[in-house]
Coordinates of C-alpha atoms in Angstrom, one line a residue:
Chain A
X1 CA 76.9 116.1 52.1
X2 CA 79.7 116.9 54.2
X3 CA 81.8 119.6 52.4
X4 CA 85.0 121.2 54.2
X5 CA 86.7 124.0 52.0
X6 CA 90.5 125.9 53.5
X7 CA 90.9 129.1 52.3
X8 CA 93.9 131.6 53.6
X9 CA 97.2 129.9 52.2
X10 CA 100.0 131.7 50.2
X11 CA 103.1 133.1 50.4
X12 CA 104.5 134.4 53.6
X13 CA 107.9 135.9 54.7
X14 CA 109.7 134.1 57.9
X15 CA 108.6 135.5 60.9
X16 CA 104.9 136.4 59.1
X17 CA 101.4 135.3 60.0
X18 CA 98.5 133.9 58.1
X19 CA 95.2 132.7 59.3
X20 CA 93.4 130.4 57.5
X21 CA 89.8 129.2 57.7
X22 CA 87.8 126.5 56.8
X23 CA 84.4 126.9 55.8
X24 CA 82.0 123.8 56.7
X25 CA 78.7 122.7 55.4
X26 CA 76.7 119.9 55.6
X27 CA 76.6 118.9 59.0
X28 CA 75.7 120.4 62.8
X29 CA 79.1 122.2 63.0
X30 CA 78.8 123.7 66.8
X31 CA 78.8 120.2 67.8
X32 CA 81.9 118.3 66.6
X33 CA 85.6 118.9 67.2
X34 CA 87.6 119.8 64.4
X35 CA 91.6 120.0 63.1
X36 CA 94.0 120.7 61.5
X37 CA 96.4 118.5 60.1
X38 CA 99.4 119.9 57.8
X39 CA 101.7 117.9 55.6
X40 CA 105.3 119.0 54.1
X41 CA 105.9 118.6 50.4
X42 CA 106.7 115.0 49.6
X43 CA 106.6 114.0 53.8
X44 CA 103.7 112.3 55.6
X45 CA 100.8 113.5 57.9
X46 CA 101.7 115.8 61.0
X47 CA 98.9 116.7 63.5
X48 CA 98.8 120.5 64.1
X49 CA 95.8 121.3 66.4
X50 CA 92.7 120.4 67.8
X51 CA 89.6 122.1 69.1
X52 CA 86.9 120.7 71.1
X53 CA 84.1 122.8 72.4
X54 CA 86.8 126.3 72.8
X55 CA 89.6 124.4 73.8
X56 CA 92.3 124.2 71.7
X57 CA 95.0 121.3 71.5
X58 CA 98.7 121.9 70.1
X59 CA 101.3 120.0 69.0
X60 CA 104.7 121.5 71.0
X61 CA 106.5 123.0 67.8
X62 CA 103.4 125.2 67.3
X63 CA 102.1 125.7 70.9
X64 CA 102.0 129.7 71.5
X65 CA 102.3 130.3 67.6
X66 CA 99.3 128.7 66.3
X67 CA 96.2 129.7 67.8
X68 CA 92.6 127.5 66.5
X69 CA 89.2 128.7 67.2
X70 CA 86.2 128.9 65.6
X71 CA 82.6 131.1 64.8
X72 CA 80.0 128.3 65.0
X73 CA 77.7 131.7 63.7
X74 CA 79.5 131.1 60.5
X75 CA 80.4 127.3 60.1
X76 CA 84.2 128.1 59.7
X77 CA 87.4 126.7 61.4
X78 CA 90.2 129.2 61.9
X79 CA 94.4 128.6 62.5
X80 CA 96.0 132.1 63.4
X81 CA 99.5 131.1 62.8
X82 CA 102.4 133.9 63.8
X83 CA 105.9 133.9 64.3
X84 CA 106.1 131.2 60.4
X85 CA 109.1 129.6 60.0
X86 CA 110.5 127.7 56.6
X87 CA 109.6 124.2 58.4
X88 CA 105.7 125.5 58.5
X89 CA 105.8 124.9 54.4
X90 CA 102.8 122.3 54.0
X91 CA 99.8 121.5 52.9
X92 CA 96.9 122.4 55.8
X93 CA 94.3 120.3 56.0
X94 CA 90.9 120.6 58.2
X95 CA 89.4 117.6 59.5
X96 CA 86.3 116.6 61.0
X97 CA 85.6 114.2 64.0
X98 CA 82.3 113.2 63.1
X99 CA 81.8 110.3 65.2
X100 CA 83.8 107.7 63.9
X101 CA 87.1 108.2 66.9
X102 CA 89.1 109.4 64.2
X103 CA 89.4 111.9 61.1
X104 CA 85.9 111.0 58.9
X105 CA 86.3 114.0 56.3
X106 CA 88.6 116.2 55.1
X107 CA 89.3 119.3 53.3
X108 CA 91.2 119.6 50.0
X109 CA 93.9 121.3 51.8
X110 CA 95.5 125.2 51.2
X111 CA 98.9 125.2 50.6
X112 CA 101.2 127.5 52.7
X113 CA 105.2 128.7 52.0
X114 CA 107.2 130.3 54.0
X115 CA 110.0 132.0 51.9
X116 CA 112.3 134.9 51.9
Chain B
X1 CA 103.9 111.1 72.6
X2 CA 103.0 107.9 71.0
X3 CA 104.9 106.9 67.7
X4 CA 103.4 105.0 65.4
X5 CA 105.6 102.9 62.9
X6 CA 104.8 101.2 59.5
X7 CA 106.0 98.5 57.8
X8 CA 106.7 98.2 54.6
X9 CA 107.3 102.1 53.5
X10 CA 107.0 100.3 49.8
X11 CA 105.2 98.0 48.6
X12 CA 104.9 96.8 44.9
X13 CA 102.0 94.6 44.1
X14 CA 100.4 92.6 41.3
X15 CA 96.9 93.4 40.1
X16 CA 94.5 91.3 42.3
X17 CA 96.8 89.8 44.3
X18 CA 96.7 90.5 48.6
X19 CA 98.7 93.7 50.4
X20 CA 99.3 93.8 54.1
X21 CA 100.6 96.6 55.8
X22 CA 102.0 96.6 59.6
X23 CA 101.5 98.8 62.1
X24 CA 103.0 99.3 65.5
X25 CA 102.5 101.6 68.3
X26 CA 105.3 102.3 71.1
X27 CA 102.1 102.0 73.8
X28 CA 98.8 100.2 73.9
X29 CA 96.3 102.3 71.7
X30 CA 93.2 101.2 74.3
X31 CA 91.8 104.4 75.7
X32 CA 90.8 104.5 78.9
X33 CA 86.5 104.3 77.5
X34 CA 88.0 100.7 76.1
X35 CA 88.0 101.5 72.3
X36 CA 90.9 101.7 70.3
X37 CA 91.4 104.6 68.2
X38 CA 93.4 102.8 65.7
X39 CA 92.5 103.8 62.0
X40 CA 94.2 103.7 58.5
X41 CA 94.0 106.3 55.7
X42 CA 94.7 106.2 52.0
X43 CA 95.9 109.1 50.3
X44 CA 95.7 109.0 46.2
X45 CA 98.4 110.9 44.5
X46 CA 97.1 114.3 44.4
X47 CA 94.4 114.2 46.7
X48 CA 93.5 114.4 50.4
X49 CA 93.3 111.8 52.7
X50 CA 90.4 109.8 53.2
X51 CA 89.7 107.7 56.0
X52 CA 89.1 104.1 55.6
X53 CA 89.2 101.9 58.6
X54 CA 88.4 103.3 62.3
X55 CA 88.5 101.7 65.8
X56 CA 90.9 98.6 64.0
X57 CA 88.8 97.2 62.0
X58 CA 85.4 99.3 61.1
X59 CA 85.1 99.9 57.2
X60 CA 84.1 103.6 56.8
X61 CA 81.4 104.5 54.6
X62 CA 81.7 103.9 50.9
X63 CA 84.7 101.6 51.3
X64 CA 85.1 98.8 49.8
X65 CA 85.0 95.2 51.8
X66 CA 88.2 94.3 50.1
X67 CA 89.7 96.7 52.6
X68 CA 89.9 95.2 56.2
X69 CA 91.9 95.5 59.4
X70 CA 92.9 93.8 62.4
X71 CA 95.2 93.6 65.6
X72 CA 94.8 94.7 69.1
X73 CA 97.0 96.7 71.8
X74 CA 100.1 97.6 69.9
X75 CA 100.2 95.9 66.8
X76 CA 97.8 96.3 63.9
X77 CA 97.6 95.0 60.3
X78 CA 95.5 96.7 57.3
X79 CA 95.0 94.2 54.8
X80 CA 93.8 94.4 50.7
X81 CA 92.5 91.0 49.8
X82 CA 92.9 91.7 45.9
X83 CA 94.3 95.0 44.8
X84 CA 93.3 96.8 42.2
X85 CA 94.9 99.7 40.4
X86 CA 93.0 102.5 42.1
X87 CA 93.9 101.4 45.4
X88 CA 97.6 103.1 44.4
X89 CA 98.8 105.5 46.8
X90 CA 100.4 106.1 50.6
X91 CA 98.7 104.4 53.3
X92 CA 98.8 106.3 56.6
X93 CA 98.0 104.2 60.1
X94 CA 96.8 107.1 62.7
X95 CA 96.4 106.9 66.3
X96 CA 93.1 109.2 68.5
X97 CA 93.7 107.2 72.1
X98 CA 96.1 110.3 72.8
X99 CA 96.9 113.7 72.2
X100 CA 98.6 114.9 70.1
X101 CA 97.7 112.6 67.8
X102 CA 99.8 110.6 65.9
X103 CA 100.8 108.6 62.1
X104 CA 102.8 106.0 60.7
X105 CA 105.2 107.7 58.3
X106 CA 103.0 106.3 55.4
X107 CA 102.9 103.0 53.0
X108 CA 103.3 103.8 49.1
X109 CA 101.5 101.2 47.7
X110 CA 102.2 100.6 44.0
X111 CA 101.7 98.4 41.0
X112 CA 104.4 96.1 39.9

């Protein structure tokens, strides 16, 4: 069974960092692209970033303050994110490309606030 | 980048009768390998997404056949032939022809 579990959210001052991680099971992680998706309170599904073998993908608001990568030794998705702002405030979800062309699991999400 | 537009953003419906939610794209969702990475989501209050339809009309795993889609190019249409009361939530269309990916800005779909 497919099992995708984010861990790392909280509270964070403006201008922090955080990493999250998402730990993986279930599956031949060092093979599939991964992502993470984030989404405000009460507002719909934003696209953060994407790996694919080491190469990360960014959306432009977090390109050169979000950093994905991954330890396929451990099973576990990482998002370094610096430089937080109050519009980071979401939900962040992982999500699994598992063959389908699109998003075939998820994770339950971590929550992350950036507040003063 | 490619935006992705739903319509309805509400729609109340009546215990087994049909839902249809639209979809539209701003450019044709056919990658350049010929699929079309076209696929809708649900999302149950409190609870992640979970993918239901890929590549237009390809029922994921689990999901039930009540559930089906359609269109091609630009326009696409998810469709619930009778719904029942656990199919309440926001619908989400999503396109993977492109980077960065892209969704609709989500269907509630509730019970009259």
């Amino acid at each position: 069974e497919v099992q995708l579990l984010e861990s790392g959210g909280g509270l964070v001052q403006p201008g922090g960092s955080l990493r999250l991680s998402c730990a993986a099971s279930g599956f031949t992680f060092s093979i599939y692209d991964m992502s993470w998706v984030r989404q405000a309170p009460g507002k719909g599904l934003e696209w953060v970033s994407a790996i694919s073998g080491s190469h990360g993908y960014y959306a432009d608001s977090m390109k050169g303050r979000f950093t994905i990568s991954r330890d396929n030794s451990k099973n576990t998705l990482y998002l370094q994110m610096n430089s937080l702002r109050a519009d980071d405030t979401a939900v962040y979800y992982c999500a699994l490309h598992y063959g389908s062309g699109s998003y075939d699991y998820w994770g339950q999400g971590t929550l992350v606030t950036v507040s003063s | 980048d490619i935006v992705m537009t739903q319509t309805p953003l509400s729609s109340p419906v009546t215990l087994g009768q049909p839902a249809s939610i639209s979809c539209r794209s701003t450019q044709s969702l056919v990658h350049s390998d010929g699929n079309t990475y076209l696929s809708w989501l649900q999302q149950r209050p409190g609870q992640p997404p979970r993918l239901l339809i890929y590549k237009i009309s390809n029922r994921f795993s689990g999901v039930p056949d009540r559930f089906s889609g359609s269109g091609a190019g630009t326009d696409f249409t998810l469709k619930i032939s009778r719904v029942e009361a656990e199919d309440v939530g926001v619908y989400y269309c999503m396109q993977a022809t492109q980077l960065p990916y892209t969704f609709g800005q989500g269907t509630k779909l509730e019970i009259k």
